[in-house]
PDB file of C-alpha atoms in Angstrom:
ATOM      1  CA  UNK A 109    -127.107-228.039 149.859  1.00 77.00           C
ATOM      2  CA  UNK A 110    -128.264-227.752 146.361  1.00 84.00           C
ATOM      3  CA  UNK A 111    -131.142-229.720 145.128  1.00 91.00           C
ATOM      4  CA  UNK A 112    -131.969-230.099 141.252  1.00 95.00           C
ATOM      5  CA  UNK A 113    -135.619-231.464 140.039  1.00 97.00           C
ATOM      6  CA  UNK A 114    -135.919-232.597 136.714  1.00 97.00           C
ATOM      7  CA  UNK A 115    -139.313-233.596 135.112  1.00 97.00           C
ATOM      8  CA  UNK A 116    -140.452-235.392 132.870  1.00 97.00           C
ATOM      9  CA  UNK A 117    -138.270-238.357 133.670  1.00 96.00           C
ATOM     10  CA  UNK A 118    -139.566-240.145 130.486  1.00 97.00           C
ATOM     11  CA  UNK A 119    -140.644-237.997 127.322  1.00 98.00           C
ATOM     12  CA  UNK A 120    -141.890-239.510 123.865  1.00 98.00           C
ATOM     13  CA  UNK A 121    -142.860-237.380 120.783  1.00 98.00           C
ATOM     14  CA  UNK A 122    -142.840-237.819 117.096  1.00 98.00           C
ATOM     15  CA  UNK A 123    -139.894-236.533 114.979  1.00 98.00           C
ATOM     16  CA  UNK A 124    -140.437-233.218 114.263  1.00 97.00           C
ATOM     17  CA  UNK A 125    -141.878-232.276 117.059  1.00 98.00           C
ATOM     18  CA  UNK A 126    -140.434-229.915 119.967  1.00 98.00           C
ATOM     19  CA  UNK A 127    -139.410-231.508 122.974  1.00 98.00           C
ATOM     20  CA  UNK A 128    -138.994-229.705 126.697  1.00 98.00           C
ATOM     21  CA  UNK A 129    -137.252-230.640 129.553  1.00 98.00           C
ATOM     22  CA  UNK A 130    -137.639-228.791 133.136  1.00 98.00           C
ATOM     23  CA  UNK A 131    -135.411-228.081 136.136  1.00 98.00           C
ATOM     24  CA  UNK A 132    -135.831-226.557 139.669  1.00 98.00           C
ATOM     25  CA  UNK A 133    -133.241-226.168 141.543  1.00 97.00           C
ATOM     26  CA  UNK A 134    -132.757-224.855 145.179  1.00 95.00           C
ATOM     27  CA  UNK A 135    -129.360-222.764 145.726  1.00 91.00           C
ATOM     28  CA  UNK A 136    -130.537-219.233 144.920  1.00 91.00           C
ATOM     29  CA  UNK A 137    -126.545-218.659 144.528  1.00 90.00           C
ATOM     30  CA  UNK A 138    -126.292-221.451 142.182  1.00 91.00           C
ATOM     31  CA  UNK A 139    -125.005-219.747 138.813  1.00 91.00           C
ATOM     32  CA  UNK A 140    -124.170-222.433 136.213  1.00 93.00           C
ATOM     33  CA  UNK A 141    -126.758-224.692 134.240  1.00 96.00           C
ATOM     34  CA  UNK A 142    -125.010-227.143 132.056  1.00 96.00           C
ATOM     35  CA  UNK A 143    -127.505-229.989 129.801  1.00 98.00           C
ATOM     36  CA  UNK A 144    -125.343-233.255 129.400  1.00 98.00           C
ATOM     37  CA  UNK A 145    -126.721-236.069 126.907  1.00 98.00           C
ATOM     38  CA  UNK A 146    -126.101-239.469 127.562  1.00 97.00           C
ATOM     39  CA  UNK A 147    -126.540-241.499 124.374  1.00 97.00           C
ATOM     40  CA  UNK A 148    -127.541-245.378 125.201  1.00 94.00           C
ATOM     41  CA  UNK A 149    -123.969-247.026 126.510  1.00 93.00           C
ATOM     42  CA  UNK A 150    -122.017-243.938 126.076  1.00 95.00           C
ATOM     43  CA  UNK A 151    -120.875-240.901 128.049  1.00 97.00           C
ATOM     44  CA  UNK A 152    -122.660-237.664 129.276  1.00 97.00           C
ATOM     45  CA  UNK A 153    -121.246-234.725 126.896  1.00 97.00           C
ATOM     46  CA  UNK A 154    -122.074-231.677 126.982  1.00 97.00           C
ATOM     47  CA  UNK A 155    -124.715-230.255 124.962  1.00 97.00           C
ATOM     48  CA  UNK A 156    -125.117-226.317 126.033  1.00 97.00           C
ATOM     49  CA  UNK A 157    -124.550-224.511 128.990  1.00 95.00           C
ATOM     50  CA  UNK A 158    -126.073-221.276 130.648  1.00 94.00           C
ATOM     51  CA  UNK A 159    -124.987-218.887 133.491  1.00 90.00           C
ATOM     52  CA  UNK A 160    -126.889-216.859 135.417  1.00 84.00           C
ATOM     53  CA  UNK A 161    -126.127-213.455 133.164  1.00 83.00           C
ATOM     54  CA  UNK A 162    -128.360-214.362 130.984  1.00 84.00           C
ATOM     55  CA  UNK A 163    -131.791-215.589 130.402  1.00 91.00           C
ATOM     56  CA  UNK A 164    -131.733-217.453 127.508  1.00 94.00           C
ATOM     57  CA  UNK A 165    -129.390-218.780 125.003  1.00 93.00           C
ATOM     58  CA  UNK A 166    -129.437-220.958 121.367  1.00 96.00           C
ATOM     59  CA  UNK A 167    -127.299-223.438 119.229  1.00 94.00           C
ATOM     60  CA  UNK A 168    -129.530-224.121 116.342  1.00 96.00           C
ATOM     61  CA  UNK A 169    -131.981-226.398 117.829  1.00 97.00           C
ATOM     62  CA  UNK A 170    -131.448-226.765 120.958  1.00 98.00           C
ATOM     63  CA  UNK A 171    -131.925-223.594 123.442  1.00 98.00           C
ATOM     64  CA  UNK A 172    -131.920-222.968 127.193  1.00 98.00           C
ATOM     65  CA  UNK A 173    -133.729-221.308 129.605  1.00 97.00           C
ATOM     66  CA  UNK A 174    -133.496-219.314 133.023  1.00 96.00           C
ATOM     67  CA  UNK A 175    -135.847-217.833 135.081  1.00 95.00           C
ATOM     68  CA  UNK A 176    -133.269-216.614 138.839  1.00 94.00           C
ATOM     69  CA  UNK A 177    -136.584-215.442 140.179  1.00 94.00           C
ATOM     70  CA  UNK A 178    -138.316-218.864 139.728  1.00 95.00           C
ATOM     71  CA  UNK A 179    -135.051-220.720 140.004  1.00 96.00           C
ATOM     72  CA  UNK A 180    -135.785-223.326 136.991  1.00 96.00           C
ATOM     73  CA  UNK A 181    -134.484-223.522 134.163  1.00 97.00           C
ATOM     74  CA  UNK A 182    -135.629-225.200 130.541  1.00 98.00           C
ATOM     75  CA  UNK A 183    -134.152-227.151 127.597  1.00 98.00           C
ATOM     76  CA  UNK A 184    -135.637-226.892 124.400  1.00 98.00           C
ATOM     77  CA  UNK A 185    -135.363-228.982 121.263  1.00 98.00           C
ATOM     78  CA  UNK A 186    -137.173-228.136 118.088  1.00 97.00           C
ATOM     79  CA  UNK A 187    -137.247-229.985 115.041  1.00 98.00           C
ATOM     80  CA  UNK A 188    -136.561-233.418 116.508  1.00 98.00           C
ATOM     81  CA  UNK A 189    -134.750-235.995 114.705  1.00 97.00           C
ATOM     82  CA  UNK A 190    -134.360-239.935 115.937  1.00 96.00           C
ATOM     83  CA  UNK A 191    -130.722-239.077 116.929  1.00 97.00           C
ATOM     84  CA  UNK A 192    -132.065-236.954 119.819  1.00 98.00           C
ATOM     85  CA  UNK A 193    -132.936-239.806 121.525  1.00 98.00           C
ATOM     86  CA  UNK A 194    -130.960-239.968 124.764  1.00 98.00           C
ATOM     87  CA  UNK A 195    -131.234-239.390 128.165  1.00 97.00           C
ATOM     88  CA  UNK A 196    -130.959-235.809 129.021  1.00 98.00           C
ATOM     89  CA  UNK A 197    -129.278-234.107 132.371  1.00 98.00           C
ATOM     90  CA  UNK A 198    -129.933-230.756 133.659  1.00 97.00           C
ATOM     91  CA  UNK A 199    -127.326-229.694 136.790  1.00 96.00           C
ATOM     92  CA  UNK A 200    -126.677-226.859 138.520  1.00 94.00           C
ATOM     93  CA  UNK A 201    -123.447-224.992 140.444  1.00 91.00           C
ATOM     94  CA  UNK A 202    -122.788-222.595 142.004  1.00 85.00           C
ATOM     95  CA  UNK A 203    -119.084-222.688 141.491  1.00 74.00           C
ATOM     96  CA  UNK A 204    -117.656-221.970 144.926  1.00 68.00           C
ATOM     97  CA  UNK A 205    -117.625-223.211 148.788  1.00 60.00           C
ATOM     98  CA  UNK A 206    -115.335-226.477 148.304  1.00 63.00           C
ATOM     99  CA  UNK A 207    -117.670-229.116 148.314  1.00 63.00           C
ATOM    100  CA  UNK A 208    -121.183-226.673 148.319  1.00 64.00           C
ATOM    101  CA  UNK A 209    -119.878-225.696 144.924  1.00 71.00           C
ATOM    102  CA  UNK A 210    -120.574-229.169 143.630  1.00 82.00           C
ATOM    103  CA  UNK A 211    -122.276-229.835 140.308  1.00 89.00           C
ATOM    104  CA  UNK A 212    -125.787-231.615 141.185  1.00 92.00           C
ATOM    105  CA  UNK A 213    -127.240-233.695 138.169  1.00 94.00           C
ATOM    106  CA  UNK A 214    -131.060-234.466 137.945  1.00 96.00           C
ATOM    107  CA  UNK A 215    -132.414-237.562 137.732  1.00 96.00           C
ATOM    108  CA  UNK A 216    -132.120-237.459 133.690  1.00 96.00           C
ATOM    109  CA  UNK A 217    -134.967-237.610 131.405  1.00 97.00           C
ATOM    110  CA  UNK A 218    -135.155-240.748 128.629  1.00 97.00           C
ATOM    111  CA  UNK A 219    -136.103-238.565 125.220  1.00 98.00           C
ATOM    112  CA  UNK A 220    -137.478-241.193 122.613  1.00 98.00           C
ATOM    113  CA  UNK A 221    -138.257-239.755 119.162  1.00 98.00           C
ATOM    114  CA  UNK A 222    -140.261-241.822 116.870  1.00 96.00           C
ATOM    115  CA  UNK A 223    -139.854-241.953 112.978  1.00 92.00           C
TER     116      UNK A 223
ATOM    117  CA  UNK B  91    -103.685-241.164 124.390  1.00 53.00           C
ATOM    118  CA  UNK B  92    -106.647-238.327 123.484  1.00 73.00           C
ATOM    119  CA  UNK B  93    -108.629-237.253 126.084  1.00 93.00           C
ATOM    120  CA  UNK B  94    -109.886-239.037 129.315  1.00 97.00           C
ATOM    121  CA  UNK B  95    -109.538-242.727 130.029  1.00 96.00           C
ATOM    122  CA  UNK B  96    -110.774-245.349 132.063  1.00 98.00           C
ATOM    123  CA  UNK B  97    -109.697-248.971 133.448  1.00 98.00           C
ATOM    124  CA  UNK B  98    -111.060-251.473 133.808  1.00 98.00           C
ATOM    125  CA  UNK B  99    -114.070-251.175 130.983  1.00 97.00           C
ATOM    126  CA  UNK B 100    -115.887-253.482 133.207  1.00 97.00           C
ATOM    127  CA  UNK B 101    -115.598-256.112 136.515  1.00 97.00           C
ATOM    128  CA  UNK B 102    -116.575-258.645 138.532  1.00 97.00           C
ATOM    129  CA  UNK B 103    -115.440-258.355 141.952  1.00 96.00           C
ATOM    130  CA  UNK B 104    -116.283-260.078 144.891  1.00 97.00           C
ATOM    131  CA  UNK B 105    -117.342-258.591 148.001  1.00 98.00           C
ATOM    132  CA  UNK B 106    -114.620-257.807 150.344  1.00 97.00           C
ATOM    133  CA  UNK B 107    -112.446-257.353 147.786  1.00 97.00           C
ATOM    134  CA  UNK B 108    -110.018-254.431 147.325  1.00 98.00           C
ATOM    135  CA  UNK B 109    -110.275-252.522 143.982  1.00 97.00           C
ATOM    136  CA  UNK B 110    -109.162-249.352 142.339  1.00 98.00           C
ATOM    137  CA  UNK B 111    -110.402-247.573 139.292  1.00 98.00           C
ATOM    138  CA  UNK B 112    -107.761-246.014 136.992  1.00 98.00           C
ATOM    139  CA  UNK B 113    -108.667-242.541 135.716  1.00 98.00           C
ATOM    140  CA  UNK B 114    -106.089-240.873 132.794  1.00 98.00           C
ATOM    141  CA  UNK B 115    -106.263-237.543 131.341  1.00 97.00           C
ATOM    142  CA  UNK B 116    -103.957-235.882 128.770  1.00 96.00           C
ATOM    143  CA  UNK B 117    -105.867-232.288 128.860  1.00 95.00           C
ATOM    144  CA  UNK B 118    -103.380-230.669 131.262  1.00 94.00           C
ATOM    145  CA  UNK B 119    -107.236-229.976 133.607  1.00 93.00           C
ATOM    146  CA  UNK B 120    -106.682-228.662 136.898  1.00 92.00           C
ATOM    147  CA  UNK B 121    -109.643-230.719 137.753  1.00 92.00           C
ATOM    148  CA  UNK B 122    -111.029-234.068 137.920  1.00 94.00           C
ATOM    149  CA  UNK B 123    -114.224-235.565 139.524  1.00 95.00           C
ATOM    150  CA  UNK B 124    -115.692-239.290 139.838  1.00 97.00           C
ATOM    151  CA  UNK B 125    -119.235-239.812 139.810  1.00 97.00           C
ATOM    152  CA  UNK B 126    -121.289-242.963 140.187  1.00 98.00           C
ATOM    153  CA  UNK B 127    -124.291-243.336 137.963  1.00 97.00           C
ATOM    154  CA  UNK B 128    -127.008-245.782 139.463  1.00 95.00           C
ATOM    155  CA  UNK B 129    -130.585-246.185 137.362  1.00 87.00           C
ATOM    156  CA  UNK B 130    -133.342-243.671 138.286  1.00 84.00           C
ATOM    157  CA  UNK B 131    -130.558-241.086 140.186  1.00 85.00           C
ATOM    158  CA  UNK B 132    -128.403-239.679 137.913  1.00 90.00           C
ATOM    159  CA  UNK B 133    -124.771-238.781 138.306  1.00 95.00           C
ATOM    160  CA  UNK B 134    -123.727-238.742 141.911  1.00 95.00           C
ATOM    161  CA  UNK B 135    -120.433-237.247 143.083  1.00 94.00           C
ATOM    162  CA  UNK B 136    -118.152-239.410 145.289  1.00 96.00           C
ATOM    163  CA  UNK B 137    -115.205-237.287 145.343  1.00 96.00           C
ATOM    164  CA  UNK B 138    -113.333-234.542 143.311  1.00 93.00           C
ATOM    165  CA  UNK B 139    -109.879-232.613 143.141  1.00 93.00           C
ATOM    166  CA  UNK B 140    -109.540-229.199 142.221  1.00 90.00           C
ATOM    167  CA  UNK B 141    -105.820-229.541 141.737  1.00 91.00           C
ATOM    168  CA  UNK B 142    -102.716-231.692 142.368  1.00 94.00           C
ATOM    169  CA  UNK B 143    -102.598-232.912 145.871  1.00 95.00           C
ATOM    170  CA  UNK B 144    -105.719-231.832 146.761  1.00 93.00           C
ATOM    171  CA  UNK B 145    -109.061-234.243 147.245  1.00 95.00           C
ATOM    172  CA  UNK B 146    -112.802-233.708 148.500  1.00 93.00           C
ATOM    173  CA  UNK B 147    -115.671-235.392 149.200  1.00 93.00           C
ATOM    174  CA  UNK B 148    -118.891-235.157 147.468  1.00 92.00           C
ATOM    175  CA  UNK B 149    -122.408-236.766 147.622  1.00 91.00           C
ATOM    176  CA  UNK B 150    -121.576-240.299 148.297  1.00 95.00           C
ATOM    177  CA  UNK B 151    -118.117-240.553 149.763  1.00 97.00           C
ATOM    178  CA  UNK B 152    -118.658-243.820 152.143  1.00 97.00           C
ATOM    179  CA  UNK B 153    -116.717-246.362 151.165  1.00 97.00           C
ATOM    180  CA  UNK B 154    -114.738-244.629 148.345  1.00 98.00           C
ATOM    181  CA  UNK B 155    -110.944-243.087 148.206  1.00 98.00           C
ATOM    182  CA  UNK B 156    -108.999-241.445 145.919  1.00 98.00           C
ATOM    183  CA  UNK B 157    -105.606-239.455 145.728  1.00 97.00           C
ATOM    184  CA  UNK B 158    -104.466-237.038 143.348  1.00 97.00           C
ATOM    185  CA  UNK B 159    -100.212-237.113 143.120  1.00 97.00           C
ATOM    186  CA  UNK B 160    -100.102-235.300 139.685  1.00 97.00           C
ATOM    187  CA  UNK B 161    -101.743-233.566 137.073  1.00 96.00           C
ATOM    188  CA  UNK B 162    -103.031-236.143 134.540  1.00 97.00           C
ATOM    189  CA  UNK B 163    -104.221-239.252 137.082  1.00 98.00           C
ATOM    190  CA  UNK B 164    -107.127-239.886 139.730  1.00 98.00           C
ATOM    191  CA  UNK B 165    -107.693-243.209 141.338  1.00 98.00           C
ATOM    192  CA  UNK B 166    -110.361-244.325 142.865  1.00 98.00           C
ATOM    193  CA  UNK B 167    -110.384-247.291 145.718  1.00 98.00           C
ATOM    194  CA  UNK B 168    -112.968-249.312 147.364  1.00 98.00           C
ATOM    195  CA  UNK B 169    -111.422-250.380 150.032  1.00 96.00           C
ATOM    196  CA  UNK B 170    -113.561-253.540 150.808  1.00 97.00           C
ATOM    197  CA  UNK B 171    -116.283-253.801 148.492  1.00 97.00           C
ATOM    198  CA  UNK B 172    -119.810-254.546 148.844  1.00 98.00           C
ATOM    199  CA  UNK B 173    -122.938-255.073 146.888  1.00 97.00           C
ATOM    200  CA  UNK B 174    -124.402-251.656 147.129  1.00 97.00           C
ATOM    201  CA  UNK B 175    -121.372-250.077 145.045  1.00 98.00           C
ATOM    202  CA  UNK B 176    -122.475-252.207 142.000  1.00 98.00           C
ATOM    203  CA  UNK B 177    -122.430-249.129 139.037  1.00 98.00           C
ATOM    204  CA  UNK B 178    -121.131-247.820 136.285  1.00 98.00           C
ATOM    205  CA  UNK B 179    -118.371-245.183 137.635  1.00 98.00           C
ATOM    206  CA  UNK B 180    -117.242-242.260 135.480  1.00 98.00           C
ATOM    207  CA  UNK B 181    -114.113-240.035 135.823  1.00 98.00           C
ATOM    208  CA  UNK B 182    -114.866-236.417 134.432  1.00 96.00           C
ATOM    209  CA  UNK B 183    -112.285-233.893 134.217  1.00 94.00           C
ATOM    210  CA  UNK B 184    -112.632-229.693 133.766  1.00 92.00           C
ATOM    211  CA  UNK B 185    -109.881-227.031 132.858  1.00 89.00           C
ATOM    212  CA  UNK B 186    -110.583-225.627 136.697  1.00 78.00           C
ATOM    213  CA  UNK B 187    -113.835-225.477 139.143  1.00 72.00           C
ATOM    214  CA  UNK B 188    -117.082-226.280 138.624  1.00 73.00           C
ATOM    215  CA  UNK B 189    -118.068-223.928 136.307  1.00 77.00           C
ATOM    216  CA  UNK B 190    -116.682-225.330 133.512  1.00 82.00           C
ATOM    217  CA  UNK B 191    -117.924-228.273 130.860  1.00 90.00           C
ATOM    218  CA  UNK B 192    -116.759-231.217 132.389  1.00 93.00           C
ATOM    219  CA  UNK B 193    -115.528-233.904 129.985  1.00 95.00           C
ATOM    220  CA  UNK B 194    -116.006-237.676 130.965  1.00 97.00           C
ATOM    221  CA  UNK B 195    -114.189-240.991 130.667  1.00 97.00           C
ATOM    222  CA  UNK B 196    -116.130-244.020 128.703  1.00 97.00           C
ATOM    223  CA  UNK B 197    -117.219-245.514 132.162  1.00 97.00           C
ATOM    224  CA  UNK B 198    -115.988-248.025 134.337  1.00 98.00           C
ATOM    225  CA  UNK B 199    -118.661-250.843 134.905  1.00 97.00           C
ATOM    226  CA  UNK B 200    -118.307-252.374 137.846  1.00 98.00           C
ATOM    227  CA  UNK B 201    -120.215-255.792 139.683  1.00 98.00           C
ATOM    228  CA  UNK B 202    -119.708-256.338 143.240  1.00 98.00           C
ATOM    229  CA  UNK B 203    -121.151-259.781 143.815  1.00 97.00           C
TER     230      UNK B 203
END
C-alpha cells in the first residue's frame, strides 16, 4: 500500500521568511496531493491541493510541488506571518481500488513562526 | 446545522465499555471517512463509506464499527473499549471518492481509562 514521508516534522523560522515542507510517497499510481493545516485545537482544512497533471501550482503564498519521476512532492510558504503557525499534512491518493485508494496523511510537520 | 458535526466533544469512558461516536453532515456528500489522530502519526483511517449502505475498512479497523443507513450520518462504535483507542477521532466527509477535499468535523476527544 501507499506510504507518505513527510520531513521536517518540526520547522521554526522567523516571520518573513519562506518555509518548506517535503513528501515522498510510494504508489507510483497515486495521483492526488492535498496539504491540510491543523491550527492548535482545531480541525485539518484544506489548504491547496495538486494532481498529478501538473507540476506545480500557487494561491498567493502558498504553492505546491510535484516531481511523478521522483515521487515527492513540496509545500511552499513565502512571506510568513505568525498565523502560519500550525501543523501541516501532506497525503497522497490514488483515488481508486476500494480501500488501496485511501488517502494516507504524513506524520504532520509543527510550523512555528516567530515575530 | 452547517456543515459536519460531531458528538460527544469529549469523554471519559471506561474500559470495557460500549461507545459510539455520532457523525452529522448536511452537505448532501456521497462520502464520509473517520480517522483517528494519535501524537507523532498523523491522521489514520479506521473506516470509510463511499455511499449509503456501503462501509470499508481502512488503516486501523480493529476494534472499530460503523454503518452507513443514509446520506447525512456515520457512526462509529467501539464495541468494548480499551486503553489503546484513547484519541481524538474526526469524521471527514467529501462530495464522492478520494480525490476530493475532504471536510472534517471539530473532533471527538475521547479517554478510555
Amino acid at each position: 500500500g501507499e506510504n507518505v514521508e513527510q520531513h521536517p516534522s518540526t520547522l521554526s523560522v522567523q516571520e518573513g521568511d519562506s518555509a518548506v515542507i517535503k513528501c515522498t510517497y510510494s504508489d507510483s499510481a497515486s495521483n492526488y496531493f492535498p496539504w491540510y493545516k491543523q491550527e492548535l485545537g482545531k480541525r485539518p482544512q484544506l489548504i491547496i491541493d495538486i494532481r498529478s497533471n501538473v507540476g506545480e501550482k500557487k494561491d498567493q503564498r502558498i504553492a505546491v510541488t510535484l516531481n511523478k519521476t521522483a515521487k515527492h512532492f513540496s509545500l511552499h510558504i513565502t512571506e510568513t506571518q505568525p498565523e502560519d503557525s500550525a501543523v501541516y499534512f501532506c497525503a497522497a491518493s490514488r483515488g481508486y481500488g476500494g480501500s488501496q485508494g485511501n488517502l494516507i496523511f504524513g506524520k504532520g510537520t509543527k510550523l512555528s513562526v516567530k515575530p | 446545522i452547517a456543515g459536519i458535526t460531531q458528538a460527544p466533544t469529549s469523554q471519559i469512558l471506561a474500559a470495557g465499555r460500549r461507545m459510539t461516536l455520532r457523525c452529522t453532515q448536511d452537505m448532501r456528500h456521497n462520502a464520509m471517512y473517520w480517522y483517528r489522530q494519535d501524537l507523532g502519526l498523523g491522521l489514520r483511517l479506521i473506516h470509510y463509506s463511499n455511499t449509503a449502505g456501503t462501509t470499508g475498512k481502512g488503516e486501523v479497523p480493529d476494534g472499530y464499527s460503523v454503518s452507513r443507513a443514509n446520506t447525512d450520518d456515520f457512526p462509529l462504535t467501539l464495541a468494548s473499549a480499551v486503553p489503546s483507542q484513547t484519541s481524538v477521532y474526526f469524521c471527514a466527509s467529501s462530495e464522492q471518492g478520494w480525490n476530493n477535499e475532504q471536510f472534517f468535523g471539530p473532533g471527538t476527544r475521547l479517554t478510555v481509562l
